[in-house]
Coordinates of C-alpha atoms in Angstrom, one line a residue:
M1 CA 0.0 0.0 0.0
R2 CA 1.3 3.4 -0.9
L3 CA 2.2 5.9 1.8
S4 CA -0.5 8.3 0.6
N5 CA -3.2 5.7 1.1
K6 CA -1.8 4.8 4.5
L7 CA -1.8 8.4 5.6
F8 CA -5.3 9.0 4.2
L9 CA -6.7 5.9 5.9
S10 CA -4.9 6.9 9.2
F11 CA -6.4 10.4 9.2
L12 CA -9.9 9.1 8.2
G13 CA -9.8 6.2 10.7
L14 CA -8.7 8.5 13.6
T15 CA -11.5 11.0 12.6
T16 CA -14.0 8.2 12.5
V17 CA -13.1 6.8 15.9
I18 CA -13.3 10.3 17.4
L19 CA -16.6 11.0 15.7
I20 CA -18.2 7.7 16.9
A21 CA -17.0 8.4 20.4
T22 CA -18.3 11.9 20.3
L23 CA -21.7 10.9 19.0
S24 CA -22.0 8.1 21.5
L25 CA -21.2 10.4 24.4
A26 CA -23.6 12.9 23.0
R27 CA -26.3 10.3 22.7
W28 CA -25.7 9.1 26.2
S29 CA -25.8 12.6 27.5
F30 CA -29.0 13.3 25.6
E31 CA -30.8 10.3 27.1
R32 CA -29.7 11.1 30.6
G33 CA -30.7 14.7 30.1
F34 CA -34.0 13.8 28.6
L35 CA -34.7 11.5 31.5
D36 CA -33.8 14.2 34.0
F37 CA -36.1 16.6 32.0
I38 CA -39.0 14.2 32.3
N39 CA -38.4 13.6 36.0
G40 CA -38.2 17.4 36.5
Q41 CA -41.5 17.9 34.7
E42 CA -43.1 15.2 36.9
T43 CA -41.7 16.8 40.1
L44 CA -43.1 20.2 38.9
R45 CA -46.5 18.5 38.2
L46 CA -46.6 17.0 41.7
Q47 CA -45.7 20.4 43.2
Y48 CA -48.7 22.0 41.5
V49 CA -51.0 19.1 42.7
A50 CA -49.5 19.3 46.2
D51 CA -50.5 22.9 46.7
E52 CA -54.1 22.1 45.8
L53 CA -54.1 19.0 48.0
I54 CA -52.8 20.9 51.0
T55 CA -55.5 23.5 50.6
E56 CA -58.2 20.7 50.4
Y57 CA -56.6 19.1 53.5
T58 CA -56.9 22.3 55.4
D59 CA -60.5 23.0 54.3
A60 CA -61.5 19.5 55.5
G61 CA -60.2 20.2 59.0
N62 CA -56.8 18.6 58.5
S63 CA -58.3 15.4 57.0
W64 CA -57.9 13.6 53.7
I65 CA -61.6 12.6 53.7
K66 CA -62.5 14.9 50.8
I67 CA -59.7 13.6 48.7
K68 CA -60.9 10.1 49.2
Q69 CA -64.4 11.1 48.2
V70 CA -63.5 13.1 45.1
G71 CA -60.4 11.0 44.1
L72 CA -56.9 12.0 43.4
D73 CA -57.4 11.8 39.6
S74 CA -59.6 14.8 39.6
Y75 CA -56.8 17.0 41.0
L76 CA -54.3 15.4 38.7
R77 CA -56.5 16.0 35.6
Q78 CA -57.0 19.7 36.3
N79 CA -53.2 20.2 36.4
F80 CA -52.3 18.2 33.2
N81 CA -53.5 18.2 29.6
P82 CA -52.6 16.1 26.6
R83 CA -50.3 18.8 25.2
G84 CA -48.1 18.5 28.3
Q85 CA -48.9 22.0 29.6
L86 CA -49.2 22.5 33.3
H87 CA -51.7 24.9 34.7
S88 CA -50.4 27.6 36.9
P89 CA -50.8 26.9 40.7
N90 CA -51.8 30.6 41.2
G91 CA -55.3 30.0 39.9
P92 CA -56.2 26.3 39.9
R93 CA -59.8 25.4 39.3
R94 CA -61.2 23.0 41.9
P95 CA -63.3 20.1 40.8
P96 CA -67.0 20.3 41.5
P97 CA -68.3 18.3 44.5
N98 CA -69.4 15.4 42.3
G99 CA -65.9 15.1 40.9
R100 CA -66.9 15.7 37.2
M101 CA -65.3 18.1 34.8
P102 CA -67.3 20.5 32.6
P103 CA -68.3 18.8 29.3
E104 CA -66.2 21.1 27.2
Q105 CA -63.1 20.0 29.1
N106 CA -64.1 16.3 29.5
E107 CA -63.7 16.3 25.7
F108 CA -60.0 16.8 26.1
F109 CA -59.1 15.5 29.5
K110 CA -59.5 11.8 29.4
P111 CA -58.4 9.3 32.1
K112 CA -55.4 8.3 30.1
D113 CA -54.2 12.0 30.0
I114 CA -53.8 12.6 33.7
G115 CA -50.1 11.7 33.7
P116 CA -48.0 8.9 35.2
P117 CA -49.5 6.7 37.9
T118 CA -49.6 8.7 41.1
L119 CA -50.6 7.7 44.7
L120 CA -51.2 9.8 47.8
Y121 CA -50.0 8.6 51.2
D122 CA -50.9 10.0 54.6
A123 CA -48.4 10.7 57.4
A124 CA -48.6 7.1 58.5
D125 CA -47.5 6.0 55.0
N126 CA -51.0 4.5 54.3
S127 CA -52.5 4.8 50.8
V128 CA -55.2 7.5 50.6
S129 CA -56.1 7.8 46.9
G130 CA -54.7 7.3 43.4
D131 CA -53.4 4.6 41.0
A132 CA -51.9 1.8 43.1
R133 CA -50.8 -0.5 40.2
F134 CA -47.1 0.3 40.7
A135 CA -47.1 0.8 44.5
D136 CA -44.8 -2.2 44.9
Q137 CA -42.0 -0.8 42.6
A138 CA -39.0 0.7 44.4
T139 CA -38.2 3.3 41.8
Y140 CA -40.5 6.4 42.0
I141 CA -40.5 10.1 42.4
S142 CA -41.7 11.4 45.8
L143 CA -42.8 14.8 47.1
P144 CA -43.5 15.1 50.9
L145 CA -46.4 17.3 51.9
Y146 CA -45.9 19.6 54.9
L147 CA -48.3 21.8 56.8
E148 CA -46.7 24.2 59.4
N149 CA -43.5 22.2 59.2
E150 CA -45.3 18.9 60.0
K151 CA -45.5 16.1 57.4
I152 CA -49.1 15.4 56.6
G153 CA -48.6 13.1 53.6
E154 CA -46.6 12.2 50.5
L155 CA -47.2 12.1 46.8
R156 CA -45.5 9.3 44.8
S157 CA -45.3 9.0 41.1
W158 CA -44.1 6.3 38.8
P159 CA -43.2 7.9 35.4
K160 CA -42.8 5.7 32.4
A161 CA -39.4 5.1 30.9
V162 CA -38.5 7.1 27.9
S163 CA -38.7 4.0 25.7
E164 CA -42.3 3.3 26.9
S165 CA -43.5 6.8 26.0
T166 CA -44.7 7.1 22.5
L167 CA -44.0 10.9 22.2
A168 CA -40.6 10.6 24.0
S169 CA -39.6 7.5 21.9
A170 CA -40.5 9.3 18.7
F171 CA -38.5 12.4 19.8
S172 CA -35.5 10.1 20.8
K173 CA -35.5 8.3 17.4
E174 CA -35.7 11.7 15.6
Q175 CA -32.7 12.9 17.5
L176 CA -30.8 9.6 16.8
W177 CA -31.4 9.9 13.0
T178 CA -30.4 13.6 13.1
S179 CA -27.2 12.6 14.9
M180 CA -26.5 9.9 12.3
V181 CA -27.0 12.3 9.4
I182 CA -24.8 14.9 11.1
G183 CA -22.1 12.2 11.7
L184 CA -22.3 11.1 8.0
I185 CA -21.8 14.7 6.8
C186 CA -18.9 15.2 9.2
L187 CA -17.4 11.9 8.0
I188 CA -17.6 13.0 4.4
C189 CA -16.0 16.4 5.3
A190 CA -13.3 14.6 7.3
G191 CA -12.6 12.4 4.3
L192 CA -12.1 15.4 2.0
M193 CA -10.0 17.1 4.6
S194 CA -7.9 14.0 5.0
W195 CA -7.3 13.7 1.3
L196 CA -6.3 17.4 1.0
L197 CA -4.0 17.1 4.1
T198 CA -2.4 14.0 2.7
Q199 CA -1.7 15.8 -0.6
V200 CA -0.3 18.8 1.2
L201 CA 2.0 16.7 3.5
L202 CA 3.2 14.4 0.7
T203 CA 4.0 17.1 -1.9
P204 CA 7.4 17.9 -0.4
L205 CA 8.1 14.3 0.2
K206 CA 7.4 13.5 -3.4
Q207 CA 9.8 16.2 -4.4
V208 CA 12.4 14.7 -2.1
L209 CA 11.8 11.2 -3.6
S210 CA 12.2 12.6 -7.1
G211 CA 15.4 14.3 -6.1
V212 CA 16.8 11.1 -4.5
S213 CA 15.9 9.2 -7.7
K214 CA 17.8 11.8 -9.7
L215 CA 20.8 11.5 -7.3
S216 CA 20.8 7.7 -7.8
K217 CA 21.0 8.3 -11.5
G218 CA 24.0 10.7 -11.2
E219 CA 22.0 14.0 -11.6
Y220 CA 23.4 16.1 -8.9
K221 CA 22.0 19.5 -9.9
L222 CA 19.0 19.7 -7.6
H223 CA 17.1 22.8 -6.5
F224 CA 14.0 22.8 -4.2
S225 CA 12.0 25.9 -4.0
H226 CA 10.1 26.0 -0.7
Q227 CA 9.4 28.2 2.3
R228 CA 8.9 25.4 4.8
K229 CA 10.3 25.7 8.4
D230 CA 9.4 22.2 9.5
E231 CA 11.1 18.8 9.4
L232 CA 10.2 18.3 5.8
G233 CA 11.8 21.6 4.8
Q234 CA 14.9 20.6 6.7
L235 CA 14.9 17.3 4.8
M236 CA 14.6 19.1 1.5
D237 CA 17.5 21.4 2.5
D238 CA 19.6 18.4 3.6
V239 CA 19.0 16.5 0.3
Q240 CA 19.9 19.7 -1.7
N241 CA 23.1 20.1 0.4
L242 CA 23.9 16.4 -0.3
S243 CA 23.5 17.0 -4.0
N244 CA 25.8 20.0 -3.8
V245 CA 28.4 17.9 -1.9
L246 CA 28.1 15.0 -4.4
D247 CA 28.5 17.5 -7.3
K248 CA 31.6 19.0 -5.7
N249 CA 33.1 15.6 -5.0
R250 CA 32.5 14.5 -8.5
S251 CA 34.1 17.7 -9.8
A252 CA 37.0 17.2 -7.4
K253 CA 37.4 13.6 -8.4
N254 CA 37.5 14.5 -12.1
R255 CA 39.9 17.3 -11.4
W256 CA 42.0 15.0 -9.2
F257 CA 42.2 12.4 -12.0
A258 CA 43.2 15.2 -14.4
D259 CA 45.9 16.5 -12.0
I260 CA 47.2 13.0 -11.3
S261 CA 47.4 12.3 -15.0
H262 CA 49.2 15.6 -15.5
E263 CA 51.7 14.9 -12.6
L264 CA 52.4 11.4 -13.9
R265 CA 52.7 12.4 -17.5
T266 CA 55.4 15.0 -17.0
P267 CA 58.1 12.7 -15.6
L268 CA 57.1 9.9 -17.9
T269 CA 57.3 12.3 -20.9
I270 CA 60.8 13.3 -19.8
L271 CA 61.9 9.7 -19.3
S272 CA 60.5 8.7 -22.6
G273 CA 62.2 11.6 -24.4
E274 CA 65.6 10.9 -22.8
I275 CA 65.3 7.2 -23.5
D276 CA 64.4 7.9 -27.1
A277 CA 67.3 10.3 -27.4
L278 CA 69.7 7.6 -26.0
K279 CA 68.3 5.0 -28.4
A280 CA 68.7 7.3 -31.3
G281 CA 72.3 8.2 -30.3
I282 CA 71.5 11.9 -30.0
R283 CA 72.7 11.9 -26.4
P284 CA 75.6 9.8 -25.0
F285 CA 74.9 7.3 -22.3
N286 CA 77.0 8.7 -19.5
Q287 CA 76.9 9.4 -15.8
E288 CA 75.1 12.7 -16.3
Q289 CA 72.4 11.1 -18.3
L290 CA 71.9 8.4 -15.7
E291 CA 71.5 11.0 -13.0
S292 CA 68.9 12.8 -15.1
L293 CA 67.0 9.5 -15.5
E294 CA 67.3 8.8 -11.8
Q295 CA 66.0 12.3 -10.9
E296 CA 62.8 11.8 -13.0
T297 CA 62.4 8.2 -11.6
N298 CA 62.7 9.5 -8.0
R299 CA 60.2 12.2 -8.8
L300 CA 57.8 9.7 -10.1
R301 CA 58.4 7.4 -7.1
H302 CA 57.8 10.2 -4.7
L303 CA 54.6 11.1 -6.4
V304 CA 53.3 7.5 -6.3
D305 CA 54.3 7.2 -2.6
D306 CA 52.5 10.4 -1.8
L307 CA 49.4 9.3 -3.6
Y308 CA 49.5 6.0 -1.7
Q309 CA 49.9 7.7 1.6
L310 CA 47.1 10.1 0.9
S311 CA 44.7 7.3 -0.2
L312 CA 45.6 5.4 3.0
S313 CA 44.9 8.4 5.2
D314 CA 41.6 9.1 3.4
I315 CA 40.3 5.6 4.0
G316 CA 41.7 5.4 7.5
G317 CA 44.3 2.8 6.4
L318 CA 47.2 4.4 8.1
R319 CA 48.0 2.7 11.4
Y320 CA 48.4 4.8 14.5
Q321 CA 50.0 3.7 17.8
F322 CA 49.2 6.4 20.3
A323 CA 51.3 7.0 23.3
T324 CA 52.3 9.8 25.6
I325 CA 55.3 11.6 23.9
N326 CA 57.1 14.9 23.9
P327 CA 56.6 16.6 20.5
N328 CA 59.9 18.4 21.0
D329 CA 61.7 15.1 20.6
C330 CA 59.9 14.5 17.3
L331 CA 60.8 17.9 16.0
A332 CA 64.4 17.6 17.0
K333 CA 64.7 14.3 15.2
V334 CA 63.3 15.9 12.0
L335 CA 65.5 19.0 12.3
S336 CA 68.6 16.8 12.6
T337 CA 68.0 15.5 9.1
M338 CA 66.4 18.5 7.4
G339 CA 68.1 21.4 9.2
R340 CA 71.2 21.4 7.0
T341 CA 69.0 21.3 3.8
I342 CA 67.1 24.4 5.0
E343 CA 70.4 26.2 5.7
N344 CA 71.9 25.2 2.4
K345 CA 69.0 26.8 0.6
G346 CA 69.8 30.1 2.3
L347 CA 66.9 30.1 4.8
S348 CA 67.3 31.1 8.4
L349 CA 65.7 28.8 11.0
K350 CA 64.3 29.9 14.3
V351 CA 62.8 27.4 16.8
E352 CA 61.0 28.2 20.0
C353 CA 59.8 25.2 22.0
Q354 CA 58.2 25.3 25.5
Q355 CA 59.7 22.7 27.8
D356 CA 58.0 19.7 29.4
L357 CA 55.3 19.3 26.7
S358 CA 53.4 16.1 26.6
L359 CA 51.0 14.8 23.9
V360 CA 49.1 11.6 23.3
A361 CA 50.1 10.9 19.7
D362 CA 51.7 8.6 17.2
A363 CA 55.4 9.6 17.1
Q364 CA 56.0 8.3 13.6
R365 CA 53.0 10.2 12.2
L366 CA 53.9 13.3 14.1
E367 CA 57.4 13.2 12.5
Q368 CA 55.8 12.7 9.1
L369 CA 53.7 15.8 9.9
F370 CA 56.8 17.9 10.6
I371 CA 58.6 16.6 7.5
N372 CA 55.7 17.5 5.2
L373 CA 55.3 21.0 6.8
L374 CA 59.0 21.8 6.6
S375 CA 59.2 20.5 3.1
N376 CA 56.4 22.7 2.1
A377 CA 58.1 25.7 3.7
L378 CA 61.4 24.7 2.0
H379 CA 60.0 24.4 -1.5
Y380 CA 57.8 27.6 -1.4
T381 CA 60.0 30.1 0.3
D382 CA 62.3 32.4 -1.7
T383 CA 66.0 32.8 -0.9
P384 CA 67.0 34.5 1.4
G385 CA 64.1 33.8 3.7
R386 CA 63.1 32.7 7.2
V387 CA 61.3 29.7 8.7
E388 CA 60.0 30.0 12.3
I389 CA 58.8 27.1 14.4
R390 CA 56.9 27.4 17.7
L391 CA 55.6 24.8 20.1
Y392 CA 53.7 25.7 23.2
R393 CA 50.8 24.8 25.5
Q394 CA 47.5 26.6 25.4
Q395 CA 45.1 25.4 28.0
H396 CA 44.5 21.7 27.1
N397 CA 46.0 21.9 23.6
I398 CA 49.5 21.7 22.1
I399 CA 50.0 24.5 19.5
I400 CA 52.3 24.0 16.6
E401 CA 53.0 27.1 14.4
I402 CA 55.3 27.1 11.4
N403 CA 55.8 30.5 9.6
D404 CA 57.8 31.2 6.5
S405 CA 58.6 34.3 4.6
A406 CA 57.5 35.4 1.1
P407 CA 55.9 34.5 -1.2
G408 CA 52.5 34.5 0.5
V409 CA 49.1 33.2 -0.3
N410 CA 45.8 35.1 -0.5
E411 CA 43.5 34.5 2.4
T412 CA 40.8 33.1 0.0
E413 CA 43.2 30.5 -1.2
C414 CA 44.4 29.3 2.2
E415 CA 41.8 26.6 2.6
L416 CA 42.4 25.3 -0.9
L417 CA 46.0 24.5 0.0
F418 CA 44.8 21.4 1.8
A419 CA 43.0 20.1 -1.4
P420 CA 44.9 17.2 -3.0
L421 CA 47.2 18.2 -5.9
Y422 CA 46.4 21.9 -5.4
R423 CA 49.3 24.3 -6.0
Q424 CA 49.1 28.1 -6.0
D425 CA 50.8 28.6 -9.3
S426 CA 48.0 28.3 -11.8
A427 CA 50.5 27.9 -14.8
R428 CA 51.7 24.7 -13.0
T429 CA 55.3 25.6 -13.5
R430 CA 57.6 23.2 -11.6
R431 CA 59.3 25.4 -9.1
S432 CA 59.7 22.3 -7.0
S433 CA 59.5 18.6 -7.1
G434 CA 56.3 18.6 -5.0
A435 CA 53.0 17.4 -6.2
G436 CA 50.7 19.3 -3.9
L437 CA 49.9 16.3 -1.6
G438 CA 51.9 17.1 1.5
L439 CA 49.4 19.4 3.1
S440 CA 46.5 17.0 2.3
I441 CA 48.3 14.3 4.2
C442 CA 49.0 16.7 7.0
R443 CA 45.4 17.5 7.4
N444 CA 44.5 13.8 7.6
I445 CA 47.1 13.2 10.2
V446 CA 45.9 16.1 12.4
E447 CA 42.3 15.0 12.1
A448 CA 43.3 11.5 13.1
H449 CA 44.7 13.1 16.3
Q450 CA 41.4 14.9 16.8
G451 CA 43.1 18.2 16.1
Q452 CA 42.6 21.2 13.8
I453 CA 44.9 22.7 11.1
K454 CA 44.5 25.9 9.2
A455 CA 46.6 28.1 7.0
L456 CA 46.7 31.9 7.2
P457 CA 48.8 34.8 5.8
N458 CA 51.5 35.9 8.3
S459 CA 53.4 39.1 9.1
L460 CA 56.6 37.7 7.4
G461 CA 54.8 37.9 4.1
G462 CA 54.5 34.2 3.7
L463 CA 52.3 31.4 5.0
A464 CA 51.5 30.5 8.6
I465 CA 50.4 26.9 9.5
H466 CA 48.5 26.8 12.8
I467 CA 47.9 23.4 14.4
E468 CA 46.0 22.6 17.6
L469 CA 46.4 19.1 19.0
P470 CA 44.6 18.0 22.2
S471 CA 47.1 16.9 24.9
I472 CA 44.6 14.2 26.0
R473 CA 43.0 12.2 23.2
E474 CA 39.4 11.3 23.6
N475 CA 38.4 7.8 22.8
A476 CA 36.5 7.5 19.5

């Protein structure tokens, strides 16, 4: 079943359950209220009759003898008519002594129209007058009669149930059918609203599904136009950001392949040309020619090694053995091998290291980090120039700063330096043997140590590499 159908049925089912529960409670409340209304009407009728009976009781010398002679039905009949209208107690008409109503009223007031069965009891709970057919039933409505705060009797009535009354039953059925019609209309409206709500909610989801389908086919140019601020809007933004990332990665991959091809083609072209020249006898095969071949071969080998190291670091294939070390020792070991090379190029080296530094790191990878950073400074610093190295503690981090002199890098290009095979010189002139992979490997090593690395222009006119490594490594 499709999601739209599930969502529609869910909305409709929930609305139906709530509607049925509401109508059931309304029906129950109506029946209870209607019963209370009937009982209230009956209590009001008894009150009207009670006022007349108390008057007759007083006129008869505090005796029920006249009520026994005339009959309770005569007093009930004058306070009730077939239309359910009660006569006001302010002006009741007493029955004549013979207990008969006028002819014009006897035409309307028949014995069956005197109301529910009613019985009058005296103070001793003895029956005085009235319909005693239901006297043995426990459920009834009673109204005590008092004269000067003394109980002189009691009226008891046994009203029919709602279902036993023809008029009440008809009214109840009419209300039931009305409720059912209203419920049906509400259910139809709920179905229409559920369908509209389903379409509104699923429209952005359908757009996302269409976008994901395009992504799976390699179409990364997605654009969602929406003003939503909810979770669906966030999902659309995330999918669009994903498409942008995939498009950038595809472009970077294609550019990387082109750069790798270019980097590999240059030494291979030189090697092929020199070998062809040797085979043709244009150049003599001597020591100088061997050194030239060896130089291009070493350049090619370094490039392949750097690519291999970068691929391993990208996929997490580099092995790390973390231990508590002093980064000063790693730097001293690297400077012992590279210091003379830096000085031979005509660069002055300044090192400032804070004592007693400790760091949880892989010593071999940290040495590789220093080698790549110093090699980058060596290759891209003009002679005469300066290279400054600082190591110090800042709160819970170990800070490594390497600054070199001109030439510098624009601030907008600093982040691009960490991209694989990126070099600032757009003409791709070989001012060095580097292939633009060293800083990429440095970034992977720093991130493996849960640190941060960034490049910025410095006051010396060159490039500043700023690294922050946590002194205590959190477990991944």
